[in-house]
């Protein structure tokens, strides 16, 4: 039976005097979104998170309507795992407390601690971590919530090259194991080609081309 | 002239502490409102908050007397439940609150401005309702800054003179603070020992407040991850 598209989005977001129009319909599990700086990638992720209050239209993931006209599911009920580009680790909490912010299952969290090599960092404060370590904590925090939608904004950009591809592959494997719909924002061609089922390109607040549509 | 310096020190310290404690919910709510919300009349609220900072304290005292005096409707209403603001300890606290709140609210506002709103957004994304997200992210991160405001209000209360003299008078053991006690001694020579105690206490409390303020400001920067160490 056809379950319909995983992502069914036809929404506008107004910021100051600019209106961005996002139209995206896809059955892919793992979407990649590319685009130049200022093209609206972060706004698109914020729309999915429910942080853009000046949004109208329809945002539906796996048949669940986050936004439908004026009706919206608030961000705290969307069960989203968000890994922001600049990590946004809570500075007054340890790595472990950050990881457990949205964690649901102990076994799952422990698995991620090993997968992302975070064991030695658990008691440290975010300010004492390197950029790559902070990024792995933010990634682990997003995954540990076992969300119904995963939003990854440049999640591997701060990782060293030799380790980066291996980490990306392991994380993608973990995501596919739990069948979590994922939106990956990246500028990296390797990530895009090796991880994504489809690539959508954003320009001036519009999706204007796709690659790898199945 | 008989003047008990320790009584004045006790009254001043108590007034400073009460100003910090009673002002806390006002400073947090108004500071948060000014930092985070857009609403009609926001500039007016901001100006009203600042007003006591730029007005002569004696004028503020006269205003308090007009509003809470025995012949005002509010003063009469309070008198029926046994509260007398003029020439009472409550008047000293009220005057200190009025002159201390601008610094308290501004420090609280700046503390919330310095706290990235995305921490709250992130907590909401992970399932926390707005109220819980605020208490688990923005509030603890703003606490050192708010505490700086509490210290400033405490210090301001310690130095308050004009408004207190008008609304509460200068009654030994009841409304005579350090500032009022020092003023009283200026007119009565031969009390240099008492004067030294009062001045020493003022300097001690003032310097301790400054050190505590610097420590809190350092804690704030550390909490927000603004520097290492």
Coordinates of C-alpha atoms in Angstrom, one line a residue:
Chain A
X1 CA 0.0 0.0 0.0
X2 CA 1.3 3.5 -0.9
X3 CA 1.9 5.4 2.4
X4 CA 2.3 8.7 0.5
X5 CA 5.3 11.0 0.6
X6 CA 7.5 11.1 3.7
X7 CA 8.0 14.8 3.2
X8 CA 5.0 16.9 2.0
X9 CA 5.8 20.6 2.3
X10 CA 4.2 23.6 0.7
X11 CA 4.7 26.5 3.1
X12 CA 5.8 30.1 3.2
X13 CA 7.8 31.8 5.8
X14 CA 7.9 35.6 6.1
X15 CA 10.9 37.2 7.7
X16 CA 10.8 41.0 7.7
X17 CA 9.6 41.9 4.2
X18 CA 10.9 38.7 2.6
X19 CA 8.7 35.7 1.9
X20 CA 10.4 32.3 1.4
X21 CA 8.4 29.6 -0.3
X22 CA 9.3 26.0 0.4
X23 CA 7.7 23.4 -1.8
X24 CA 9.1 19.9 -1.4
X25 CA 7.4 16.5 -1.9
X26 CA 9.5 13.4 -1.5
X27 CA 9.3 9.8 -0.5
X28 CA 13.0 9.6 0.4
X29 CA 14.2 8.6 3.9
X30 CA 17.3 10.7 3.7
X31 CA 17.1 14.1 2.1
X32 CA 20.0 16.3 1.5
X33 CA 19.5 20.1 1.2
X34 CA 22.1 22.2 -0.5
X35 CA 22.3 25.9 -1.3
X36 CA 24.5 28.9 -0.9
X37 CA 24.7 30.9 2.3
X38 CA 21.5 33.0 2.7
X39 CA 19.5 30.7 0.4
X40 CA 17.1 29.8 3.3
X41 CA 18.5 26.5 4.5
X42 CA 18.5 27.4 8.2
X43 CA 15.0 29.0 7.8
X44 CA 13.8 25.7 6.3
X45 CA 15.1 23.7 9.3
X46 CA 13.5 26.2 11.7
X47 CA 10.2 25.8 9.8
X48 CA 10.4 22.1 10.4
X49 CA 11.4 22.6 14.0
X50 CA 8.4 24.9 14.5
X51 CA 10.4 27.9 15.5
X52 CA 9.2 30.1 12.6
X53 CA 6.0 31.6 13.8
X54 CA 5.3 33.5 10.6
X55 CA 4.8 30.4 8.7
X56 CA 1.7 29.4 6.6
X57 CA 0.8 26.4 4.5
X58 CA 1.4 22.8 5.0
X59 CA 4.3 20.8 6.6
X60 CA 3.8 17.1 6.9
X61 CA 6.3 14.4 7.7
X62 CA 5.3 10.7 7.5
X63 CA 1.6 11.8 7.3
X64 CA 1.9 13.8 10.5
X65 CA 0.9 17.5 9.8
X66 CA 3.2 19.7 11.8
X67 CA 1.6 22.7 10.1
X68 CA -1.7 22.8 8.3
X69 CA -3.0 26.3 7.6
X70 CA -3.4 28.0 10.9
X71 CA -3.2 24.7 12.9
X72 CA 0.3 23.8 14.1
X73 CA 1.9 21.2 16.4
X74 CA 4.1 23.1 18.8
X75 CA 7.8 22.4 18.6
X76 CA 7.9 20.5 21.9
X77 CA 5.4 17.9 20.6
X78 CA 7.1 17.3 17.2
X79 CA 9.7 14.9 18.5
X80 CA 12.5 16.4 16.4
X81 CA 16.2 15.7 16.8
X82 CA 18.0 18.9 15.9
X83 CA 21.7 19.2 15.4
X84 CA 22.4 22.9 14.7
X85 CA 25.4 24.0 12.7
X86 CA 27.0 25.8 15.6
X87 CA 26.0 23.0 18.1
X88 CA 24.1 25.1 20.7
X89 CA 25.4 23.0 23.6
X90 CA 24.0 24.2 26.9
X91 CA 27.1 25.9 28.4
X92 CA 26.0 25.3 32.0
X93 CA 25.6 21.6 31.6
X94 CA 28.1 18.8 31.2
X95 CA 28.5 16.8 28.0
X96 CA 26.5 14.0 29.6
X97 CA 23.7 16.3 30.7
X98 CA 23.6 17.8 27.2
X99 CA 23.4 14.3 25.7
X100 CA 20.5 13.3 28.0
X101 CA 18.5 16.4 27.2
X102 CA 16.2 14.5 24.9
X103 CA 17.4 11.0 25.5
X104 CA 14.7 8.3 25.7
X105 CA 16.5 5.0 26.2
X106 CA 19.6 4.3 28.2
X107 CA 20.7 1.6 25.9
X108 CA 20.4 3.8 22.9
X109 CA 22.4 6.6 24.6
X110 CA 25.1 4.3 25.6
X111 CA 25.4 3.0 22.1
X112 CA 25.7 6.5 20.8
X113 CA 28.4 7.4 23.4
X114 CA 30.5 4.6 22.0
X115 CA 29.6 5.3 18.3
X116 CA 30.6 8.9 18.6
X117 CA 33.6 8.3 21.0
X118 CA 32.2 10.5 23.8
X119 CA 33.0 8.3 26.8
X120 CA 36.0 10.3 27.8
X121 CA 34.2 13.6 27.5
X122 CA 31.0 12.9 29.6
X123 CA 32.0 15.0 32.6
X124 CA 33.5 17.9 30.7
X125 CA 32.0 21.3 30.2
X126 CA 31.3 22.3 26.6
X127 CA 33.7 25.2 26.8
X128 CA 36.5 22.7 27.3
X129 CA 35.8 20.8 24.1
X130 CA 37.3 21.2 20.6
X131 CA 35.0 22.1 17.7
X132 CA 34.9 18.5 16.5
X133 CA 34.1 17.2 20.0
X134 CA 31.3 19.7 20.4
X135 CA 29.9 18.7 17.0
X136 CA 29.8 15.0 18.0
X137 CA 28.0 15.9 21.3
X138 CA 25.4 17.9 19.4
X139 CA 25.0 15.0 16.9
X140 CA 24.7 12.5 19.8
X141 CA 22.1 14.6 21.5
X142 CA 20.0 14.8 18.4
X143 CA 20.2 11.1 17.8
X144 CA 19.7 10.1 21.4
X145 CA 16.2 11.4 21.4
X146 CA 15.3 8.8 18.7
X147 CA 13.2 11.4 17.0
X148 CA 10.5 11.1 14.5
X149 CA 12.4 13.6 12.3
X150 CA 16.1 14.3 12.3
X151 CA 17.5 17.6 11.2
X152 CA 21.3 17.7 10.7
X153 CA 22.9 21.0 9.8
X154 CA 26.5 20.4 8.6
X155 CA 26.9 17.6 11.2
X156 CA 30.4 16.4 10.1
X157 CA 32.0 19.7 9.0
X158 CA 34.3 20.0 12.0
X159 CA 35.6 16.4 11.9
X160 CA 39.1 15.5 10.7
X161 CA 39.2 14.1 7.2
X162 CA 40.4 10.6 7.8
X163 CA 37.7 10.0 10.5
X164 CA 35.0 12.0 8.9
X165 CA 33.8 9.6 6.2
X166 CA 33.9 6.7 8.7
X167 CA 31.8 8.6 11.2
X168 CA 29.3 9.8 8.5
X169 CA 28.9 6.2 7.4
X170 CA 28.4 4.9 10.9
X171 CA 25.9 7.6 11.8
X172 CA 23.9 7.1 8.5
X173 CA 23.8 3.3 9.3
X174 CA 22.5 4.1 12.8
X175 CA 19.8 6.4 11.4
X176 CA 18.7 3.8 8.8
X177 CA 18.6 1.1 11.4
X178 CA 15.9 3.1 13.2
X179 CA 14.3 4.3 10.0
X180 CA 14.3 7.9 11.0
X181 CA 13.4 10.5 8.3
X182 CA 16.3 12.8 8.0
X183 CA 17.1 16.1 6.5
X184 CA 20.8 16.8 6.0
X185 CA 22.1 20.3 5.2
X186 CA 25.6 20.1 3.8
X187 CA 28.0 21.7 1.4
X188 CA 30.1 18.6 1.2
X189 CA 29.7 16.6 -2.0
X190 CA 31.1 13.4 -0.4
X191 CA 28.4 13.5 2.3
X192 CA 25.7 14.3 -0.3
X193 CA 26.7 11.5 -2.6
X194 CA 27.3 8.8 0.0
X195 CA 24.5 9.5 2.4
X196 CA 21.5 11.1 0.7
X197 CA 18.7 9.4 -1.2
X198 CA 17.8 12.7 -2.8
X199 CA 19.3 16.1 -3.0
X200 CA 17.2 19.3 -3.1
X201 CA 18.9 22.5 -4.0
X202 CA 17.7 25.8 -2.4
X203 CA 18.2 29.1 -4.1
X204 CA 16.6 32.4 -2.9
X205 CA 14.2 30.5 -0.7
X206 CA 12.9 28.1 -3.3
X207 CA 13.8 24.5 -4.1
X208 CA 14.6 24.6 -7.7
X209 CA 16.1 21.2 -8.6
X210 CA 16.5 17.7 -7.4
X211 CA 19.0 15.0 -7.9
X212 CA 18.7 11.3 -7.3
X213 CA 14.9 11.2 -7.1
X214 CA 13.8 7.6 -6.7
Chain B
X1 CA 24.0 62.9 71.0
X2 CA 23.3 59.2 71.5
X3 CA 23.6 57.2 68.3
X4 CA 24.0 53.5 68.1
X5 CA 26.1 52.8 65.0
X6 CA 25.4 49.0 65.1
X7 CA 21.7 49.7 65.0
X8 CA 22.2 51.8 61.8
X9 CA 24.4 49.1 60.3
X10 CA 21.8 46.4 61.1
X11 CA 19.0 48.5 59.6
X12 CA 21.0 49.3 56.5
X13 CA 22.0 45.7 55.9
X14 CA 18.5 44.5 56.5
X15 CA 17.1 47.1 54.1
X16 CA 19.7 46.1 51.5
X17 CA 18.9 42.4 51.8
X18 CA 15.1 43.0 51.7
X19 CA 15.5 45.3 48.6
X20 CA 17.4 42.5 46.8
X21 CA 14.9 39.8 47.8
X22 CA 11.6 41.7 47.3
X23 CA 13.0 43.2 44.1
X24 CA 13.9 39.8 42.6
X25 CA 10.5 38.8 41.0
X26 CA 10.0 42.3 39.7
X27 CA 13.5 42.5 38.2
X28 CA 13.3 39.1 36.6
X29 CA 9.8 39.6 35.1
X30 CA 10.3 43.2 33.9
X31 CA 13.9 42.5 32.8
X32 CA 12.7 39.4 30.8
X33 CA 9.8 41.4 29.3
X34 CA 12.1 44.2 28.1
X35 CA 14.7 41.7 26.8
X36 CA 12.4 39.2 25.1
X37 CA 9.1 40.7 24.1
X38 CA 7.9 43.3 21.7
X39 CA 4.7 45.1 22.8
X40 CA 3.0 48.4 22.5
X41 CA 4.3 50.8 25.2
X42 CA 7.6 49.0 25.6
X43 CA 9.6 52.3 25.4
X44 CA 7.3 53.8 28.0
X45 CA 7.9 50.9 30.4
X46 CA 11.6 51.2 29.8
X47 CA 11.5 54.9 30.6
X48 CA 9.4 54.4 33.7
X49 CA 12.0 51.8 34.9
X50 CA 14.8 54.3 34.4
X51 CA 13.0 57.3 35.8
X52 CA 14.1 56.8 39.5
X53 CA 17.7 56.7 38.3
X54 CA 17.6 60.3 36.9
X55 CA 15.2 61.9 39.4
X56 CA 16.4 63.7 42.5
X57 CA 15.9 61.2 45.4
X58 CA 14.2 63.9 47.5
X59 CA 11.6 64.3 44.7
X60 CA 11.0 60.6 44.8
X61 CA 10.5 60.7 48.5
X62 CA 7.9 63.4 48.1
X63 CA 6.2 61.3 45.5
X64 CA 6.1 58.3 47.9
X65 CA 4.8 60.6 50.6
X66 CA 2.0 61.8 48.3
X67 CA 1.1 58.2 47.3
X68 CA 1.5 56.5 50.7
X69 CA 1.1 59.4 53.1
X70 CA -1.5 59.2 55.9
X71 CA -3.7 61.6 54.0
X72 CA -3.7 59.6 50.7
X73 CA -6.3 57.0 50.0
X74 CA -3.7 54.3 49.7
X75 CA -2.0 55.4 53.0
X76 CA -5.4 55.3 54.7
X77 CA -6.2 51.9 53.2
X78 CA -2.9 50.5 54.4
X79 CA -3.4 52.0 57.8
X80 CA -6.6 50.0 58.3
X81 CA -4.6 46.8 58.0
X82 CA -1.9 48.1 60.3
X83 CA 0.7 49.1 57.8
X84 CA 2.2 52.6 58.0
X85 CA 4.7 53.5 55.3
X86 CA 5.6 57.1 56.5
X87 CA 8.1 57.2 59.3
X88 CA 8.3 53.4 59.5
X89 CA 10.8 50.7 58.5
X90 CA 8.5 49.8 55.6
X91 CA 9.1 53.3 54.2
X92 CA 12.8 52.8 54.3
X93 CA 12.5 49.5 52.3
X94 CA 10.0 51.1 49.9
X95 CA 12.4 54.1 49.2
X96 CA 15.3 51.7 48.7
X97 CA 13.3 49.5 46.4
X98 CA 12.3 52.5 44.3
X99 CA 15.9 53.8 43.8
X100 CA 17.4 50.3 43.5
X101 CA 15.0 48.8 41.0
X102 CA 16.4 50.6 37.8
X103 CA 19.8 49.0 38.3
X104 CA 18.2 45.6 39.2
X105 CA 15.9 45.6 36.2
X106 CA 18.6 46.8 33.8
X107 CA 21.0 44.1 35.0
X108 CA 18.3 41.5 34.7
X109 CA 17.4 42.7 31.2
X110 CA 21.0 42.6 30.1
X111 CA 21.4 39.1 31.5
X112 CA 18.5 37.8 29.4
X113 CA 19.8 39.7 26.3
X114 CA 23.1 38.0 26.7
X115 CA 21.5 34.6 26.9
X116 CA 21.0 33.1 23.4
X117 CA 17.3 32.4 22.8
X118 CA 18.2 29.3 20.9
X119 CA 19.0 27.4 24.1
X120 CA 15.3 27.7 24.9
X121 CA 14.4 26.8 21.3
X122 CA 16.6 23.8 21.5
X123 CA 15.1 22.6 24.8
X124 CA 11.6 23.0 23.3
X125 CA 12.7 20.9 20.3
X126 CA 13.7 18.2 22.7
X127 CA 10.2 18.1 24.2
X128 CA 10.3 20.7 27.0
X129 CA 7.3 23.1 27.2
X130 CA 8.2 26.8 27.0
X131 CA 8.0 27.4 30.8
X132 CA 10.2 24.4 31.5
X133 CA 12.6 25.4 28.7
X134 CA 12.9 28.8 30.3
X135 CA 13.7 27.5 33.8
X136 CA 16.2 24.9 32.5
X137 CA 18.1 27.2 30.1
X138 CA 17.6 30.9 30.0
X139 CA 17.0 31.4 33.8
X140 CA 20.1 29.5 35.1
X141 CA 22.2 31.2 32.5
X142 CA 20.9 34.6 33.5
X143 CA 21.1 34.0 37.2
X144 CA 24.7 35.4 37.7
X145 CA 23.7 38.6 35.8
X146 CA 20.5 38.9 37.9
X147 CA 22.5 38.4 41.0
X148 CA 24.8 41.2 39.9
X149 CA 21.6 43.3 39.7
X150 CA 20.7 42.2 43.2
X151 CA 24.1 43.4 44.4
X152 CA 23.8 46.7 42.7
X153 CA 20.3 47.2 44.3
X154 CA 21.8 46.2 47.7
X155 CA 24.6 48.7 47.3
X156 CA 22.2 51.4 46.1
X157 CA 20.0 50.8 49.1
X158 CA 23.0 51.1 51.4
X159 CA 23.7 54.6 50.0
X160 CA 20.1 55.8 49.8
X161 CA 19.5 59.0 51.7
X162 CA 17.2 61.6 50.2
X163 CA 14.0 59.6 49.5
X164 CA 14.4 57.7 52.8
X165 CA 14.8 60.9 54.8
X166 CA 11.6 62.3 53.3
X167 CA 9.3 59.2 53.6
X168 CA 10.8 57.6 56.7
X169 CA 12.5 60.3 58.6
X170 CA 15.6 59.7 60.8
X171 CA 14.3 57.7 63.8
X172 CA 16.9 56.0 65.9
X173 CA 16.6 52.2 65.9
X174 CA 13.7 52.3 63.4
X175 CA 14.5 54.2 60.2
X176 CA 18.0 55.5 60.8
X177 CA 20.3 53.9 58.3
X178 CA 24.1 54.3 58.0
X179 CA 23.7 57.3 55.6
X180 CA 21.2 59.0 57.9
X181 CA 23.4 58.3 61.0
X182 CA 26.4 59.8 59.3
X183 CA 24.4 62.8 58.4
X184 CA 23.2 63.2 62.0
X185 CA 26.7 63.0 63.3
X186 CA 27.9 65.9 61.0
X187 CA 26.0 68.3 63.3
X188 CA 27.2 66.9 66.6
X189 CA 31.0 67.0 67.1
X190 CA 32.7 64.7 69.5
X191 CA 31.4 61.4 68.0
X192 CA 34.4 60.6 65.8
X193 CA 34.6 57.0 67.1
X194 CA 31.0 56.3 66.1
X195 CA 31.7 58.0 62.8
X196 CA 34.7 55.8 62.2
X197 CA 32.6 52.7 62.8
X198 CA 29.9 53.8 60.4
X199 CA 32.4 54.9 57.7
X200 CA 34.4 51.6 58.2
X201 CA 31.2 49.6 57.9
X202 CA 30.2 51.4 54.7
X203 CA 33.6 50.9 53.2
X204 CA 33.7 47.2 54.2
X205 CA 30.3 46.4 52.9
X206 CA 30.9 48.5 49.7
X207 CA 34.2 46.8 48.9
X208 CA 32.8 43.3 49.6
X209 CA 29.9 44.1 47.3
X210 CA 32.3 45.2 44.5
X211 CA 34.4 42.0 44.9
X212 CA 31.2 39.9 44.9
X213 CA 30.0 41.7 41.8
X214 CA 33.2 41.0 39.9
X215 CA 33.1 37.3 40.9
X216 CA 29.5 37.1 39.7
X217 CA 30.3 38.8 36.4
X218 CA 33.2 36.3 36.0
X219 CA 30.8 33.4 36.7
X220 CA 28.4 34.9 34.2
X221 CA 31.0 34.9 31.5
X222 CA 32.1 31.4 32.3
X223 CA 28.5 30.1 32.3
X224 CA 27.8 31.6 28.9
X225 CA 31.1 30.1 27.7
X226 CA 32.5 33.5 26.8
X227 CA 36.0 32.7 28.0
X228 CA 38.1 29.8 29.3
X229 CA 39.4 29.4 32.8

